[in-house]
mmCIF file with all atom_site columns, C-alpha atoms in Angstrom:
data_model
loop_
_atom_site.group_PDB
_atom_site.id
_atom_site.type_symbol
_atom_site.label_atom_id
_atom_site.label_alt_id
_atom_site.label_comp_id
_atom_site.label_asym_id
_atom_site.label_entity_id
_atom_site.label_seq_id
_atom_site.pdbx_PDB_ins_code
_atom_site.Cartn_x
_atom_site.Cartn_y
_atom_site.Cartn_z
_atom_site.occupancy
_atom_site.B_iso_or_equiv
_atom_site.pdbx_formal_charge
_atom_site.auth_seq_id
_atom_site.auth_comp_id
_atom_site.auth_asym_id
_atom_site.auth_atom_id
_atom_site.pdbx_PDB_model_num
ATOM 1  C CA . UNK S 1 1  ? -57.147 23.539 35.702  1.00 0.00 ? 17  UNK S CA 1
ATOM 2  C CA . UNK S 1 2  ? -56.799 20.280 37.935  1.00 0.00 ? 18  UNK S CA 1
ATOM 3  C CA . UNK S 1 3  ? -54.036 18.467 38.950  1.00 0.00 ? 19  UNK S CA 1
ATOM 4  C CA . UNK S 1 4  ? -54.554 15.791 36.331  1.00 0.00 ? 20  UNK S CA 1
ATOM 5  C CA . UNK S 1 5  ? -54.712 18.447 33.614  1.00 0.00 ? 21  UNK S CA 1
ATOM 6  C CA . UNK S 1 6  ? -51.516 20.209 34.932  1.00 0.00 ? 22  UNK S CA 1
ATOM 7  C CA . UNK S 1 7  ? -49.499 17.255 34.844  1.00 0.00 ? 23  UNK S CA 1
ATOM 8  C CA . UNK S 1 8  ? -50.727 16.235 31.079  1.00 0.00 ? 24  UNK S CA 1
ATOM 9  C CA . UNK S 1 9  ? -49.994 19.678 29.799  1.00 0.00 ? 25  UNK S CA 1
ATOM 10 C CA . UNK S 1 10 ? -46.126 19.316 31.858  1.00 0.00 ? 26  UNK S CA 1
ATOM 11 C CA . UNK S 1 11 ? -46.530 15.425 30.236  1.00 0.00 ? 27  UNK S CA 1
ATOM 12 C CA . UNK S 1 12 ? -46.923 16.749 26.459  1.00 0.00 ? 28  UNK S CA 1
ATOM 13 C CA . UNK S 1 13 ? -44.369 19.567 27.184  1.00 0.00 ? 29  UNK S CA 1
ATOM 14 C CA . UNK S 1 14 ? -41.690 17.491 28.272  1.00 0.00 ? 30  UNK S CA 1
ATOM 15 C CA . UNK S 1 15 ? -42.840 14.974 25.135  1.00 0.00 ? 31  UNK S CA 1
ATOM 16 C CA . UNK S 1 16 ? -42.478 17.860 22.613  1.00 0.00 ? 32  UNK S CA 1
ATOM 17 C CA . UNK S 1 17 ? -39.114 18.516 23.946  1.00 0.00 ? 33  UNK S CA 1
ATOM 18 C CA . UNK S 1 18 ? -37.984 15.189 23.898  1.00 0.00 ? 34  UNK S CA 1
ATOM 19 C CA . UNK S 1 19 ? -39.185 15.250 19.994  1.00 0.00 ? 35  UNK S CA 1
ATOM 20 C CA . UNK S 1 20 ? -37.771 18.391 18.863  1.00 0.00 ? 36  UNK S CA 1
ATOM 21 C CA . UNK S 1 21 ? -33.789 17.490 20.946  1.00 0.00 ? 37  UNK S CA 1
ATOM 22 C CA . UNK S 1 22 ? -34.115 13.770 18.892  1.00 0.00 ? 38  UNK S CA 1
ATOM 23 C CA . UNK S 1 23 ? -34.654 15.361 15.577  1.00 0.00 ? 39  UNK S CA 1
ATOM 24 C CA . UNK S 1 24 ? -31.705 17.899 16.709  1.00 0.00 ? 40  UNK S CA 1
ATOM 25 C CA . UNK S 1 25 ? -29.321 14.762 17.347  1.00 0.00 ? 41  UNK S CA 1
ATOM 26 C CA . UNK S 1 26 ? -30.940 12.882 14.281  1.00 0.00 ? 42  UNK S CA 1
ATOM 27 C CA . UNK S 1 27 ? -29.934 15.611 11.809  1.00 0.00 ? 43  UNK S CA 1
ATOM 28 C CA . UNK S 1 28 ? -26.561 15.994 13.938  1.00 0.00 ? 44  UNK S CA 1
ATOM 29 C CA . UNK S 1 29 ? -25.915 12.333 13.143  1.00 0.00 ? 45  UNK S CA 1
ATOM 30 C CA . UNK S 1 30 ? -26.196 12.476 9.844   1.00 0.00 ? 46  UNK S CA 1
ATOM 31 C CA . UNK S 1 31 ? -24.252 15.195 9.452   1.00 0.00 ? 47  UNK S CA 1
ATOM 32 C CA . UNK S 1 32 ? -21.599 13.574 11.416  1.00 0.00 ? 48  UNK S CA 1
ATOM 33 C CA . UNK S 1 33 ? -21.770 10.417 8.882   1.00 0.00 ? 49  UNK S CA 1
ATOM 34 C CA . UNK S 1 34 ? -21.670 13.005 6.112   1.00 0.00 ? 50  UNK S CA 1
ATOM 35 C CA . UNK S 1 35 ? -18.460 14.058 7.513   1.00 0.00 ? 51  UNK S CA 1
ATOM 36 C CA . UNK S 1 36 ? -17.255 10.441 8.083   1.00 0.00 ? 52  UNK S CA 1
ATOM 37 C CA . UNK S 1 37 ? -18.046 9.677  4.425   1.00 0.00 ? 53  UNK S CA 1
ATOM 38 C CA . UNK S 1 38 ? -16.209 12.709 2.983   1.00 0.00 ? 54  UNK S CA 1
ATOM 39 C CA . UNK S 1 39 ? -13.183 11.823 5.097   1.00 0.00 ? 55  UNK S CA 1
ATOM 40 C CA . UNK S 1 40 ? -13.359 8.382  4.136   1.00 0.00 ? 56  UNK S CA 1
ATOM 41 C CA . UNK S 1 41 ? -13.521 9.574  0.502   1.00 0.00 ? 57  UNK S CA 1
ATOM 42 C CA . UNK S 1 42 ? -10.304 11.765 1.224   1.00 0.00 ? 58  UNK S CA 1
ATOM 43 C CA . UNK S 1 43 ? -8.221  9.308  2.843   1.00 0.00 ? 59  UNK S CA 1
ATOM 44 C CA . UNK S 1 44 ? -9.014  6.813  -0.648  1.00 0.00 ? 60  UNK S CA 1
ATOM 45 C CA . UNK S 1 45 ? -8.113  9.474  -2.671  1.00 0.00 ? 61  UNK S CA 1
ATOM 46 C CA . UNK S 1 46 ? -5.023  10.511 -0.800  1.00 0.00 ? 62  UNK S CA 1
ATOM 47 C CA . UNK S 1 47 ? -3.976  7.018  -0.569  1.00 0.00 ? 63  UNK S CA 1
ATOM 48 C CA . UNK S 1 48 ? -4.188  6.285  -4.613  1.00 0.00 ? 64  UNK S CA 1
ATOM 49 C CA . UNK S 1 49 ? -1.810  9.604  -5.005  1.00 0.00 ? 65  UNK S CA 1
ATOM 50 C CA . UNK S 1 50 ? 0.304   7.878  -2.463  1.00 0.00 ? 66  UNK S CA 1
ATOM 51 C CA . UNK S 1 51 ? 0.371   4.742  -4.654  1.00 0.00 ? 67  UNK S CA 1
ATOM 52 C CA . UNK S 1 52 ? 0.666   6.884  -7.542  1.00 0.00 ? 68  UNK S CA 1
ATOM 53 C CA . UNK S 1 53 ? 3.683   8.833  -6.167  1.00 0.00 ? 69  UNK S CA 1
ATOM 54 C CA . UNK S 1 54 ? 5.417   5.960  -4.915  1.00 0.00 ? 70  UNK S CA 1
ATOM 55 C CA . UNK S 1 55 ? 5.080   4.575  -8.637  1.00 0.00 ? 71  UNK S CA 1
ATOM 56 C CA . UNK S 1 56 ? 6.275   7.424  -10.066 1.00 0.00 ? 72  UNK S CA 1
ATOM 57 C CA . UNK S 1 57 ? 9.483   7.492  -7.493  1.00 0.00 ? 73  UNK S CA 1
ATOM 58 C CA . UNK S 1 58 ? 10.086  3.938  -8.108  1.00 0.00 ? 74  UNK S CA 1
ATOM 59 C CA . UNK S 1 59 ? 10.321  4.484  -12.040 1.00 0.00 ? 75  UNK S CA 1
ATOM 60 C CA . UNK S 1 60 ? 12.414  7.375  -11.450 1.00 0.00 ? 76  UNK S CA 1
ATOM 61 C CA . UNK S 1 61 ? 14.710  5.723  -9.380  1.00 0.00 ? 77  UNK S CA 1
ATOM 62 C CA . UNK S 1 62 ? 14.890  3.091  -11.961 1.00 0.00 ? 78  UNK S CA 1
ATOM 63 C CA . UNK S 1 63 ? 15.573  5.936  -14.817 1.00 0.00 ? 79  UNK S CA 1
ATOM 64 C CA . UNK S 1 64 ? 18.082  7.476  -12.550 1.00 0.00 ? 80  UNK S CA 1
ATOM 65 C CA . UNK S 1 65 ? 20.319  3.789  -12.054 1.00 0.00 ? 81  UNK S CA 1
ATOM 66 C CA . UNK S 1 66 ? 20.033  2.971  -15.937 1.00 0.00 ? 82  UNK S CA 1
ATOM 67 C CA . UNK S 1 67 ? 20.940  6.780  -16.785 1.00 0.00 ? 83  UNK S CA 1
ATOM 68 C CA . UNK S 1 68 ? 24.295  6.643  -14.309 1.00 0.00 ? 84  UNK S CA 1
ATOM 69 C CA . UNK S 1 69 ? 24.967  2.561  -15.871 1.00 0.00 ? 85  UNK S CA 1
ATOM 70 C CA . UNK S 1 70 ? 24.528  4.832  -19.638 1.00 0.00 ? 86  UNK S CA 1
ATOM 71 C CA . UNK S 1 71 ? 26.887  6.628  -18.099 1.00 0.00 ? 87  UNK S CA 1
ATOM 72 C CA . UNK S 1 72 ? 29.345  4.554  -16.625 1.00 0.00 ? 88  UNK S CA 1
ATOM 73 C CA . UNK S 1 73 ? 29.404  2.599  -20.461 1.00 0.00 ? 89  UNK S CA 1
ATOM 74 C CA . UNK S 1 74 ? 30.246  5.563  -22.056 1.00 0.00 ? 90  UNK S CA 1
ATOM 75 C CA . UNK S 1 75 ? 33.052  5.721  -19.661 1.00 0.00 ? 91  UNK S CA 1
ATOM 76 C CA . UNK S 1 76 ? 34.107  2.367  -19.830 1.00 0.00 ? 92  UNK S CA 1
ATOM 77 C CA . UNK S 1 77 ? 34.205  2.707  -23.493 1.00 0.00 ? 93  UNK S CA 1
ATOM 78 C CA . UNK S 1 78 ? 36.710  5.535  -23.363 1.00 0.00 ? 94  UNK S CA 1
ATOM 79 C CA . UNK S 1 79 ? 38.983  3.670  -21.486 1.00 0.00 ? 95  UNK S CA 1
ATOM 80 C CA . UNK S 1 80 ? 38.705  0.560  -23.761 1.00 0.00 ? 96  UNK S CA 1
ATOM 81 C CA . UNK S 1 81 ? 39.709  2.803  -26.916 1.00 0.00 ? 97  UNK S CA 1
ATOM 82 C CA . UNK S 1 82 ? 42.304  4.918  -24.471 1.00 0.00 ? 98  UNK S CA 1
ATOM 83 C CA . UNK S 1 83 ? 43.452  1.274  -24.118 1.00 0.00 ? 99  UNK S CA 1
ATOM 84 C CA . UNK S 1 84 ? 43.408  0.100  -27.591 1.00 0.00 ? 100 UNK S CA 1
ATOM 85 C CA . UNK S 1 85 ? 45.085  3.093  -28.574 1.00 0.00 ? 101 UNK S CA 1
ATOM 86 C CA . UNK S 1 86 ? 47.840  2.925  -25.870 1.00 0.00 ? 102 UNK S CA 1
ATOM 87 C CA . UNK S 1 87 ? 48.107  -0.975 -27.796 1.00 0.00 ? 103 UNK S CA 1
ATOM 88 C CA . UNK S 1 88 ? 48.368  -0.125 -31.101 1.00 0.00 ? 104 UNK S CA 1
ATOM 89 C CA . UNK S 1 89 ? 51.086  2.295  -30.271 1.00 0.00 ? 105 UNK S CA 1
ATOM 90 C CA . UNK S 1 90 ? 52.849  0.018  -28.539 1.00 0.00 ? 106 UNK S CA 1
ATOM 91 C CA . UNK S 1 91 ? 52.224  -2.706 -31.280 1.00 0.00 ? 107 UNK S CA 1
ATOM 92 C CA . UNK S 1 92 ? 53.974  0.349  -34.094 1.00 0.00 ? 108 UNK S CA 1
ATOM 93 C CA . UNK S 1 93 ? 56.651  0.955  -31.691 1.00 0.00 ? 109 UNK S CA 1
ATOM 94 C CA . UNK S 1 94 ? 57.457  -3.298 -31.281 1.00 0.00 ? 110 UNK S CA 1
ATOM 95 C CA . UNK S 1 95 ? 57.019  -3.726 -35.323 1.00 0.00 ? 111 UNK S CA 1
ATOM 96 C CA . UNK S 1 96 ? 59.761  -0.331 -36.061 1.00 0.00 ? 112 UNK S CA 1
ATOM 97 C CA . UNK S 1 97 ? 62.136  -2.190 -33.622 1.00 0.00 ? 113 UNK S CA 1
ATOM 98 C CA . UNK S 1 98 ? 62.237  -4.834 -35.693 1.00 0.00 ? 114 UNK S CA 1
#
């Protein structure tokens, strides 16, 4: 084998390498995107059940105010008739006095 031969067969060698390591990182790339796209998928669907939740809390919260309010009128009303009654007893004591 000459020289010249020698250093096409080391030439092709190192060109074969080069091939096979490219298609290794090629199909390690797109992979990697794969990856990047399932994440990317995950982080929009964590972020609508985020929104979601959030919704959900707010609505609660809401419930929650109108729900101690309910119970702050029922409350108030049995003060008002506590009152009214306290009234009209003092309106039957005024009208025997007289």
């Amino acid at each position: 084998m000459t020289q010249n031969e020698k250093v096409l067969a080391t030439f092709q060698t190192r060109i074969r390498q080069m091939i096979l390591r490219f298609q290794e990182l090629k199909k390690e790339n797109a992979d990697l995107y794969a990856m990047v796209e399932e994440t990317e998928q995950r982080v929009k669907q964590l972020e609508a059940k985020l929104a979601q939740q959030e919704h959900d809390y707010q609505s609660l919260k809401m419930a929650r105010m109108m729900e101690i309010t309910d119970g702050d009128l029922d409350g108030a009303k049995e003060r008002v008739a506590k009152l009214i009654r306290d009234v009209n007893k003092c309106i039957a004591v005024l009208s025997d006095e007289k």
